[in-house]
Short mmCIF file of N, CA and C in Angstrom, two decimals:
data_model
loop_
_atom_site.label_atom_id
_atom_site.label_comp_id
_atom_site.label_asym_id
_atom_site.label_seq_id
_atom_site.Cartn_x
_atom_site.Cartn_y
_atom_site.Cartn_z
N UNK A 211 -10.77 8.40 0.43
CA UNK A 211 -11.89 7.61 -0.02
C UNK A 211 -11.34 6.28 -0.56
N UNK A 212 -11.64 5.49 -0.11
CA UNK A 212 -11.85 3.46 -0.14
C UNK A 212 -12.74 3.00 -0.77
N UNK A 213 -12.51 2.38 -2.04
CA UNK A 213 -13.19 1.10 -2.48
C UNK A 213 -14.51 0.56 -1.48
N UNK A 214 -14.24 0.35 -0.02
CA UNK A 214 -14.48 -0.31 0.67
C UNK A 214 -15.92 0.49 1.30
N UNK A 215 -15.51 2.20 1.27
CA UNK A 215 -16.33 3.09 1.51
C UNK A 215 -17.21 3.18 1.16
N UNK A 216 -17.19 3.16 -0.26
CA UNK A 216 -18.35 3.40 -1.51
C UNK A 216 -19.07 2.43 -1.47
N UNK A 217 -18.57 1.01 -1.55
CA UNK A 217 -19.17 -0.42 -2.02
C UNK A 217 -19.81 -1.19 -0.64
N UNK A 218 -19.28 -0.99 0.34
CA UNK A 218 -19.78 -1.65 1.77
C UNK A 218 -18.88 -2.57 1.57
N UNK A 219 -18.33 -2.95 3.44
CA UNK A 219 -18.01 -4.24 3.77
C UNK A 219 -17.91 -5.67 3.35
N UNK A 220 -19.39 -5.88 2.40
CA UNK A 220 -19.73 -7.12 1.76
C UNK A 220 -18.67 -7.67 0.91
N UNK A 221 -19.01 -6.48 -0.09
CA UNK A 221 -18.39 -6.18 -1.30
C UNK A 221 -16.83 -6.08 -1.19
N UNK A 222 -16.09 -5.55 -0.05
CA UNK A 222 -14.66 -5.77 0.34
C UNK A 222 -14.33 -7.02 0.71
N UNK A 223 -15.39 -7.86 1.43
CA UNK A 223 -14.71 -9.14 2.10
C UNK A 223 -14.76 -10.50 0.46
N UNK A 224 -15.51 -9.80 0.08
CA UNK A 224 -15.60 -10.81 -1.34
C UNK A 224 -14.83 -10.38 -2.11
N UNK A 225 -14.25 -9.55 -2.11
CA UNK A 225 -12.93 -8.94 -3.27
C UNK A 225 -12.00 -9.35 -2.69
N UNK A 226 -11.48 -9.16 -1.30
CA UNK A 226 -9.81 -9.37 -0.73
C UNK A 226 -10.00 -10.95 -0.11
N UNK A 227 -11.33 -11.92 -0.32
CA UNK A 227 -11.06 -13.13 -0.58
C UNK A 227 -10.95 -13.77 -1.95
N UNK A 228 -11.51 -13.05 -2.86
CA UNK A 228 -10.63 -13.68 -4.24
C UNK A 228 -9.11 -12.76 -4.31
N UNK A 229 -8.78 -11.83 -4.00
CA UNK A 229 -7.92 -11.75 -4.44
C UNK A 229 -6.60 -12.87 -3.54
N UNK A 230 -7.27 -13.38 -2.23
CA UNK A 230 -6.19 -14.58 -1.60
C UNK A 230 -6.16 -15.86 -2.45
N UNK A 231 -7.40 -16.12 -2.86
CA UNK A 231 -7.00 -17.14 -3.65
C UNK A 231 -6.53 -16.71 -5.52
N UNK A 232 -6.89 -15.70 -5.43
CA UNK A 232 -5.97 -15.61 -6.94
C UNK A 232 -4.74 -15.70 -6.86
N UNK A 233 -3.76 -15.48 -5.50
CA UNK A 233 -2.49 -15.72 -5.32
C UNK A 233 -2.23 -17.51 -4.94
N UNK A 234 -2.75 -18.03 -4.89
CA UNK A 234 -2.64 -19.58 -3.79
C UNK A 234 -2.69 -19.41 -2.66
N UNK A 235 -3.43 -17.78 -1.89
CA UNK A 235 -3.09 -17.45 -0.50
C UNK A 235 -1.81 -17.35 -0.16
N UNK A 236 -0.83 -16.65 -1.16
CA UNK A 236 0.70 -16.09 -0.65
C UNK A 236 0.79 -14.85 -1.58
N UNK A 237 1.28 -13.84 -0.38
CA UNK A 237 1.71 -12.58 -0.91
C UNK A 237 2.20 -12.12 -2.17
N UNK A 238 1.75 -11.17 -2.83
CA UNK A 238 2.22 -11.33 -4.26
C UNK A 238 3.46 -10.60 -4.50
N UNK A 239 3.89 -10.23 -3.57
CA UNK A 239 5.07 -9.30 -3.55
C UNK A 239 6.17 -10.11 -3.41
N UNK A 240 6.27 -10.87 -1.65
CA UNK A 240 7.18 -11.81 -1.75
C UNK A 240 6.75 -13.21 -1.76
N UNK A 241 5.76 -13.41 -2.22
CA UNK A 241 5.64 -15.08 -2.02
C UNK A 241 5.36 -15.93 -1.09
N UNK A 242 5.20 -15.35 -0.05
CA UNK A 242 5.37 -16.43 1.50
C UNK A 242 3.73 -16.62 1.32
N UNK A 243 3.70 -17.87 1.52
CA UNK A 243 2.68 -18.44 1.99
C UNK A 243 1.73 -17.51 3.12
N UNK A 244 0.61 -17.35 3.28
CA UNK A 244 -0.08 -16.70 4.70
C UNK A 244 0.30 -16.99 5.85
N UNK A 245 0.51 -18.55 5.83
CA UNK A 245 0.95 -19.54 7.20
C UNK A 245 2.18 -19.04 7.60
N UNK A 246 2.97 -18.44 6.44
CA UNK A 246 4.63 -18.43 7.22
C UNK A 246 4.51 -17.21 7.07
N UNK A 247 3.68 -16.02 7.13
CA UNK A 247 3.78 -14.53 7.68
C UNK A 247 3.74 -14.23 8.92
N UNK A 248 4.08 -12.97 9.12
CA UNK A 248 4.57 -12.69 10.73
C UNK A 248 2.74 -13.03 11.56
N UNK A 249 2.11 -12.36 10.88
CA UNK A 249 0.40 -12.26 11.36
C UNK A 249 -0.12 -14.04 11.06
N UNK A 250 0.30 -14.97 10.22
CA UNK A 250 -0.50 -16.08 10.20
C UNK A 250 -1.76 -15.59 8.93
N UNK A 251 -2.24 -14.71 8.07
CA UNK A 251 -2.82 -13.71 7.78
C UNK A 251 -2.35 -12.78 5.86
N UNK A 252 -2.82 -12.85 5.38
CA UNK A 252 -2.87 -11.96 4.22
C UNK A 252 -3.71 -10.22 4.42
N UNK A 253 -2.76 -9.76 3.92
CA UNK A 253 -3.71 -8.28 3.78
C UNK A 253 -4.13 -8.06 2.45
N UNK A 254 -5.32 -6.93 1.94
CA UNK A 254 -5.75 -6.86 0.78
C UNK A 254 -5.03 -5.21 0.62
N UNK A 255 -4.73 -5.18 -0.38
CA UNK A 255 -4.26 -3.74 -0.42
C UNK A 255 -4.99 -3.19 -2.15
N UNK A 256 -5.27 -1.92 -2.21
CA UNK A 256 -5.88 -1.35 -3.43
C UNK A 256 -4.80 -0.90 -3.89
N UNK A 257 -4.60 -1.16 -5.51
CA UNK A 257 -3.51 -0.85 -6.17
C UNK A 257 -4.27 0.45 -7.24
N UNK A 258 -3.43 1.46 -7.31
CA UNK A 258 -3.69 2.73 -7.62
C UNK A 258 -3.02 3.09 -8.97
N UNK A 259 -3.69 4.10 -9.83
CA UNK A 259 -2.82 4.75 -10.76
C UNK A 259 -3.28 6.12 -10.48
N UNK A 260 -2.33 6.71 -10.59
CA UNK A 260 -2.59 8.82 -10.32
C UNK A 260 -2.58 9.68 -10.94
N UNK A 261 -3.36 10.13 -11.44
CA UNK A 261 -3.12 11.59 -12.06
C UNK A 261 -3.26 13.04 -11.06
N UNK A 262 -2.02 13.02 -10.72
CA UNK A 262 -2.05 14.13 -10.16
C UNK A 262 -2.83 15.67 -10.20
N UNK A 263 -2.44 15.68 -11.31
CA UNK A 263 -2.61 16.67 -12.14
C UNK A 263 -4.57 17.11 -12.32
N UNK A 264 -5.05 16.29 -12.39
CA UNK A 264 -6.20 16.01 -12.76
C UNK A 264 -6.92 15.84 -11.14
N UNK A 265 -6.63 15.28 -9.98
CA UNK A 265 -7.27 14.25 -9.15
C UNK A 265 -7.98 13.57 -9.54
N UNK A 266 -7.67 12.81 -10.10
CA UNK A 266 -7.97 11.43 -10.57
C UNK A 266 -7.20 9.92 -9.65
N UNK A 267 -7.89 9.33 -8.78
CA UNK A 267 -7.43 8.32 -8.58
C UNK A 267 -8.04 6.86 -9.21
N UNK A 268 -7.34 6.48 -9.49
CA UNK A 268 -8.38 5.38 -10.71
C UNK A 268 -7.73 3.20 -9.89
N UNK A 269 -8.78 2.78 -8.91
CA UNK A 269 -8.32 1.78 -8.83
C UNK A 269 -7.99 0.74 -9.72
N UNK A 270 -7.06 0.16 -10.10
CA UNK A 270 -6.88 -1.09 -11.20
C UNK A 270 -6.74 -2.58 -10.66
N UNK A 271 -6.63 -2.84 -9.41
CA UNK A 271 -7.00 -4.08 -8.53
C UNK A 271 -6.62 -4.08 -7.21
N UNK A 272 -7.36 -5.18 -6.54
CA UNK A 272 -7.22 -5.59 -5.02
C UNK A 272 -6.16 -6.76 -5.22
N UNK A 273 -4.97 -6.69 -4.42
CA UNK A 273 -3.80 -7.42 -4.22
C UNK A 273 -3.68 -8.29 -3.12
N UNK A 274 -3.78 -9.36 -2.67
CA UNK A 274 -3.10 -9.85 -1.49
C UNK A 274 -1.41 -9.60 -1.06
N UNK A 275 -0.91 -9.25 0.08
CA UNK A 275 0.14 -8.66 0.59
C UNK A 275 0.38 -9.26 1.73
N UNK A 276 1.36 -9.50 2.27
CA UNK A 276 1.66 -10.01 3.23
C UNK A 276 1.78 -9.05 4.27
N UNK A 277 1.77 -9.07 5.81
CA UNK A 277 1.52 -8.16 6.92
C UNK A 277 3.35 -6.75 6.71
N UNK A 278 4.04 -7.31 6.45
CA UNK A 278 5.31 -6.55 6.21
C UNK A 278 5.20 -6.14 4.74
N UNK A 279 4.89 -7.01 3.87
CA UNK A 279 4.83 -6.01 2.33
C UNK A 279 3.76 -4.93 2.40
N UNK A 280 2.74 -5.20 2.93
CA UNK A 280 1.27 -4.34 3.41
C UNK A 280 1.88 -2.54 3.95
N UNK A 281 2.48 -3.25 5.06
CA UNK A 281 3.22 -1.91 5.64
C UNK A 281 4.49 -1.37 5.05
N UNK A 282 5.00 -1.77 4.47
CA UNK A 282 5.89 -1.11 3.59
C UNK A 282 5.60 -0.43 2.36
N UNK A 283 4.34 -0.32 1.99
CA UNK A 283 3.98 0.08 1.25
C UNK A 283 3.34 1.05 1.57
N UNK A 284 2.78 1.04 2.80
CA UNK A 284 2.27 2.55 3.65
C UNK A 284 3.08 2.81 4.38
N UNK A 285 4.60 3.36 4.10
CA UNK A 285 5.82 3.86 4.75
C UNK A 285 5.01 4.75 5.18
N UNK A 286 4.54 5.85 4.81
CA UNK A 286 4.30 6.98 5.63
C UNK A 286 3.54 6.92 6.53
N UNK A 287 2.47 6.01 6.57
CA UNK A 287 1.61 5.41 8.12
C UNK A 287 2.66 4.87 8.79
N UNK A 288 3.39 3.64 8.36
CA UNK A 288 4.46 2.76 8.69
C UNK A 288 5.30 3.86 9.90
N UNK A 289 6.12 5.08 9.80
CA UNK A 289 6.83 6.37 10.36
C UNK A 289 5.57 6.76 11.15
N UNK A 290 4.09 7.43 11.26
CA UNK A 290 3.41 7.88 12.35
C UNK A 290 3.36 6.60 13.37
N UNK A 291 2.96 5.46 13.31
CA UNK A 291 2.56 4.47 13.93
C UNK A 291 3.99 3.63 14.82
N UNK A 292 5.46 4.42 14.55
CA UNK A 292 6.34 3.78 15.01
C UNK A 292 6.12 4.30 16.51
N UNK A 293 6.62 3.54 17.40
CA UNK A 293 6.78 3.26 19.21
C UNK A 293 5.18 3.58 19.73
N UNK A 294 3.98 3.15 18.70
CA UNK A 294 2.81 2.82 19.62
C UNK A 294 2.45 1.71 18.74
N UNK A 295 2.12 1.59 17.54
CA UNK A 295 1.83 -0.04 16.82
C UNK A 295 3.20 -0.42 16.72
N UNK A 296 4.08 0.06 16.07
CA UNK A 296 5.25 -0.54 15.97
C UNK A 296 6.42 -0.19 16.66
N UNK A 297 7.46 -1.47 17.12
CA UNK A 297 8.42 -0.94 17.59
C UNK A 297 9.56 -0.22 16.24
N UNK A 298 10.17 0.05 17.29
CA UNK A 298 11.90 0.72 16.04
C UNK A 298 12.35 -1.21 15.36
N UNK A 299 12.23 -1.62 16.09
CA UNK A 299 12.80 -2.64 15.35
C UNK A 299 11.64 -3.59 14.54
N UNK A 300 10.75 -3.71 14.57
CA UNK A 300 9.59 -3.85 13.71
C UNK A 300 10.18 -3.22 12.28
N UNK A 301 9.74 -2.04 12.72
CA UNK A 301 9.83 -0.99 11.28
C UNK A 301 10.94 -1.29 9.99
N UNK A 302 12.27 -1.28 11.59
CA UNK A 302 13.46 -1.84 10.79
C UNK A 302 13.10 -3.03 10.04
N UNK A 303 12.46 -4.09 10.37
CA UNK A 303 12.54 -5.61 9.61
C UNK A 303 11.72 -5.20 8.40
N UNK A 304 10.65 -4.29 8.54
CA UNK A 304 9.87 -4.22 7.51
C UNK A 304 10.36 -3.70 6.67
N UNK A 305 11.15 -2.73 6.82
CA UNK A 305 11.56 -1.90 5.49
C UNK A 305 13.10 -2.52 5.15
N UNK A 306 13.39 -3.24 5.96
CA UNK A 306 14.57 -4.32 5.57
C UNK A 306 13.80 -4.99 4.61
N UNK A 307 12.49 -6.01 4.69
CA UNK A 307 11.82 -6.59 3.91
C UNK A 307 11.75 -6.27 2.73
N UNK A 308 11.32 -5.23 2.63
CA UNK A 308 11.03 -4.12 1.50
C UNK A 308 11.79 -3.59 0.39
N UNK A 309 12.77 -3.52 0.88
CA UNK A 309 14.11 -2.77 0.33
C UNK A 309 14.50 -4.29 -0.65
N UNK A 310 14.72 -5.37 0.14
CA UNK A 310 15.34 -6.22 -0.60
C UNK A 310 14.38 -7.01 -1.50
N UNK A 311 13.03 -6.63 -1.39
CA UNK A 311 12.53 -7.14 -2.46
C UNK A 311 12.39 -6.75 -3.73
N UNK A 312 12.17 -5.07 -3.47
CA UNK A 312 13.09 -3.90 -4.75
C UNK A 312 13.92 -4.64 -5.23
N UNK A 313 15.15 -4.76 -4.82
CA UNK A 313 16.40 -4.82 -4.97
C UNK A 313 15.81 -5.90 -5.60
N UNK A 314 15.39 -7.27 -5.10
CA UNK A 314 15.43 -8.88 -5.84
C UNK A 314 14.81 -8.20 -7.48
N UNK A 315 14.10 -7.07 -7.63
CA UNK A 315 12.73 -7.02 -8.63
C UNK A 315 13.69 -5.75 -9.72
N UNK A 316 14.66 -5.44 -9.10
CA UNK A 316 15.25 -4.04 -9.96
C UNK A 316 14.21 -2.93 -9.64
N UNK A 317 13.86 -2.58 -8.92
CA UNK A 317 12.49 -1.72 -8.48
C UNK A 317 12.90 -0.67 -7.75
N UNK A 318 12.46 0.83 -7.96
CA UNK A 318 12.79 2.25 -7.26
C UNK A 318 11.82 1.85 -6.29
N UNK A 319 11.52 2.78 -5.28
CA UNK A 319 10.99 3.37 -4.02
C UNK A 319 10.96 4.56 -4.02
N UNK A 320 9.47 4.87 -3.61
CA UNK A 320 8.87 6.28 -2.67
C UNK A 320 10.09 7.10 -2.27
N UNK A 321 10.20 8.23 -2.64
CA UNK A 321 11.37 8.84 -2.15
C UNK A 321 11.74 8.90 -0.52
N UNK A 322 10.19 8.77 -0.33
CA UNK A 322 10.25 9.22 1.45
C UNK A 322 10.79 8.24 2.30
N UNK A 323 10.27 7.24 1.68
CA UNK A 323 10.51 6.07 2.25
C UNK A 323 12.29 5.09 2.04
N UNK A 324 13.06 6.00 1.11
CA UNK A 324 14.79 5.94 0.90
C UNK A 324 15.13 6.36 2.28
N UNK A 325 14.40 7.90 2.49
CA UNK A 325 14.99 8.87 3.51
C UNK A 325 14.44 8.28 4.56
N UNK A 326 13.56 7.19 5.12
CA UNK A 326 12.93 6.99 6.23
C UNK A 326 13.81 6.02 6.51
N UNK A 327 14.44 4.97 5.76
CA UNK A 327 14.98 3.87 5.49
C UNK A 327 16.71 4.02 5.93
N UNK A 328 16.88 5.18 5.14
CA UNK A 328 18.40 5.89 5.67
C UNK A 328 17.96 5.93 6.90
N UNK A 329 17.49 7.10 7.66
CA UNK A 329 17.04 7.37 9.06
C UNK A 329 16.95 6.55 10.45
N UNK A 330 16.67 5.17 9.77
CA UNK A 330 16.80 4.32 10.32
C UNK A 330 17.57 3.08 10.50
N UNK A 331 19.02 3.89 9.46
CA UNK A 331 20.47 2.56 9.18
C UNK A 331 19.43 1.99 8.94
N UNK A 332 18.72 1.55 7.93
CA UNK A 332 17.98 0.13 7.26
C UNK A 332 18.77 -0.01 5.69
N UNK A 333 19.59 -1.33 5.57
CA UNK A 333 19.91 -1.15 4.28
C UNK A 333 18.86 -0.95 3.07
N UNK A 334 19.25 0.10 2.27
CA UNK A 334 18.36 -0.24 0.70
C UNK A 334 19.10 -0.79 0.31
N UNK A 335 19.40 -1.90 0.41
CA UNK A 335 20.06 -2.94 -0.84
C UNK A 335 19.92 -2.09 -2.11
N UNK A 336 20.74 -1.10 -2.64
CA UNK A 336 21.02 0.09 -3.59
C UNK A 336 20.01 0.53 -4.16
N UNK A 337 18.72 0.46 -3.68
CA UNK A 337 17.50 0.83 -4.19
C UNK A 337 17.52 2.18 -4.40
N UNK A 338 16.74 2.94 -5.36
CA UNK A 338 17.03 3.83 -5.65
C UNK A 338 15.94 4.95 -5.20
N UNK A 339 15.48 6.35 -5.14
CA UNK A 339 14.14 6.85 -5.25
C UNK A 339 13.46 7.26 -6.87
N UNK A 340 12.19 6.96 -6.98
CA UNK A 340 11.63 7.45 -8.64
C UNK A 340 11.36 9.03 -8.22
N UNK A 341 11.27 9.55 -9.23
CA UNK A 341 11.55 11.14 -9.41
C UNK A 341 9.92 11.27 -9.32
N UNK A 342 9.57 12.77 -8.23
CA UNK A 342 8.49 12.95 -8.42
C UNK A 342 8.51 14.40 -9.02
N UNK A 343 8.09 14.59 -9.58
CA UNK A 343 7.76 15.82 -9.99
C UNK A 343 6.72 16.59 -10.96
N UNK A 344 5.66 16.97 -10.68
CA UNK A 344 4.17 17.41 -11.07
C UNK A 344 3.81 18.10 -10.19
N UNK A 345 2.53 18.64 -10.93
CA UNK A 345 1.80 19.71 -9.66
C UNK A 345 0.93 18.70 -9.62
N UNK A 346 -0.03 18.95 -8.37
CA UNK A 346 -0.60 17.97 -7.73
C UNK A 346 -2.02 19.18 -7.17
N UNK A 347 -3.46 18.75 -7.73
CA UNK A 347 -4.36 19.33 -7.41
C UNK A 347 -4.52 18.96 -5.88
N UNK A 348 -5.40 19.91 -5.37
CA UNK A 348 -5.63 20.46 -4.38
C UNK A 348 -6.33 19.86 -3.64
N UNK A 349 -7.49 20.07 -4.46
CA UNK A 349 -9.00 19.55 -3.63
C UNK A 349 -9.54 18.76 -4.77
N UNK A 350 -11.01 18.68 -4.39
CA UNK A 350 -11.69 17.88 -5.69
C UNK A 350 -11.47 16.77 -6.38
N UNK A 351 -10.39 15.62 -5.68
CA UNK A 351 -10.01 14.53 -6.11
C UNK A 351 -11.46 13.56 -6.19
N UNK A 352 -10.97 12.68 -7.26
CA UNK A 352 -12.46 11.54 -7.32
C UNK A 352 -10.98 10.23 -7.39
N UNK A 353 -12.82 9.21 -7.29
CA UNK A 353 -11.93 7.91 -7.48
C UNK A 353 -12.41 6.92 -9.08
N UNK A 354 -12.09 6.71 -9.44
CA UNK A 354 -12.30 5.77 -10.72
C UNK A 354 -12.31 4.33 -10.46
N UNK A 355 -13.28 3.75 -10.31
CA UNK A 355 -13.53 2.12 -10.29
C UNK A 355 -14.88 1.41 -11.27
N UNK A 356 -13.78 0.53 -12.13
CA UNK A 356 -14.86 0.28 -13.81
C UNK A 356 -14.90 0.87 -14.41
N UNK A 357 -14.50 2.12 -14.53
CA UNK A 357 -15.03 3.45 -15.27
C UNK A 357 -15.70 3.75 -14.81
N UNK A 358 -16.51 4.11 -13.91
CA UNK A 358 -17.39 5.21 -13.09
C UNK A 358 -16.64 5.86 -12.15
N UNK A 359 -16.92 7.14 -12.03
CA UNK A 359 -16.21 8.26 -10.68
C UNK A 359 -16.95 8.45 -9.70
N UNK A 360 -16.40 8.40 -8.94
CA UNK A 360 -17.01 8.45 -7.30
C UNK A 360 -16.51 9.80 -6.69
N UNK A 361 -17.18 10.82 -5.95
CA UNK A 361 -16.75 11.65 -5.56
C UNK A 361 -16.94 11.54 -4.05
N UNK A 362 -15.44 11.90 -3.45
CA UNK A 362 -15.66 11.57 -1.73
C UNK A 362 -16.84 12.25 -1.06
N UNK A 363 -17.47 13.49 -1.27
CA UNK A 363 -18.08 14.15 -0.64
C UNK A 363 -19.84 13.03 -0.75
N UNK A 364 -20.25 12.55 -1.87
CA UNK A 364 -21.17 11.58 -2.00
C UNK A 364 -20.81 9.92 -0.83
N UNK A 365 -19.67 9.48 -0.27
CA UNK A 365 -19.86 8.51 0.42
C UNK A 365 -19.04 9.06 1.79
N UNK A 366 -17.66 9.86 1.85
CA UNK A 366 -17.21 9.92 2.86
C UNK A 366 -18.50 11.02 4.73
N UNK A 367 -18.72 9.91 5.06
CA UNK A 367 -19.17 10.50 6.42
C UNK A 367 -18.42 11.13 7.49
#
């Protein structure tokens, strides 16, 4: 369940256009301008906090991202989508991208995404993985946006 789900289209295209100009229209991750991204293009990405424990997903903002910070951040789509959206060497640049912006920021990484990164000789510029460890509910997850909860079964079709 999406922000985008609950609220309609409208309501997404007016959020992930302020959030381009809350950046100057450059990625907030690495900085590049829209013009000098691989796409010409900004992506909007929903930034999350988790309670596992609980299912609780609680949005805290819409980000502008650049087309390679975007996908590096969905490593695990990033790995299904390799040799039909992306090539092997795509993937490689992206999580080359990725890795060294950790690295520029002192910043861990997704564990999965160390081991996807190894897998693919991609340097982690010594990036490290953050420790996961919690139990993680099952079913019955909601989403939190403003303080109100949204439950998927009320918007997902």
């Amino acid at each position: 369940m999406a922000p985008r789900v609950v609220f309609g289209e409208s309501w997404w295209n007016m959020k992930r256009q302020a959030a381009y100009q809350s950046s100057g229209n450059c990625c907030i991750a690495c900085g590049r301008p829209a013009f000098m991204t691989e796409t010409g293009r900004l992506e909007a990405h929903e930034m999350w906090e988790f309670d596992y424990e609980n299912g609780v997903g609680t949005v805290t903002d819409i980000v502008p991202l650049c087309h390679y910070c975007h996908n590096f951040i969905h490593s695990g789509r990033l790995y299904m989508v390799m040799g039909e959206e992306k090539t092997r060497d795509e993937v490689r640049a992206i999580l080359e991208h990725g890795f060294k912006i950790l690295a520029e920021n002192n910043l861990k990484a997704f564990p999965f995404t160390v081991s996807f990164a190894r897998e693919m000789s991609v340097d982690t510029h010594g990036v490290q993985p953050y420790p996961i460890g919690c139990s993680m509910k099952q079913s019955g997850w909601k989403m939190v946006y403003n303080g109100k909860e949204y439950k998927p079964e009320d918007y997902v079709k």
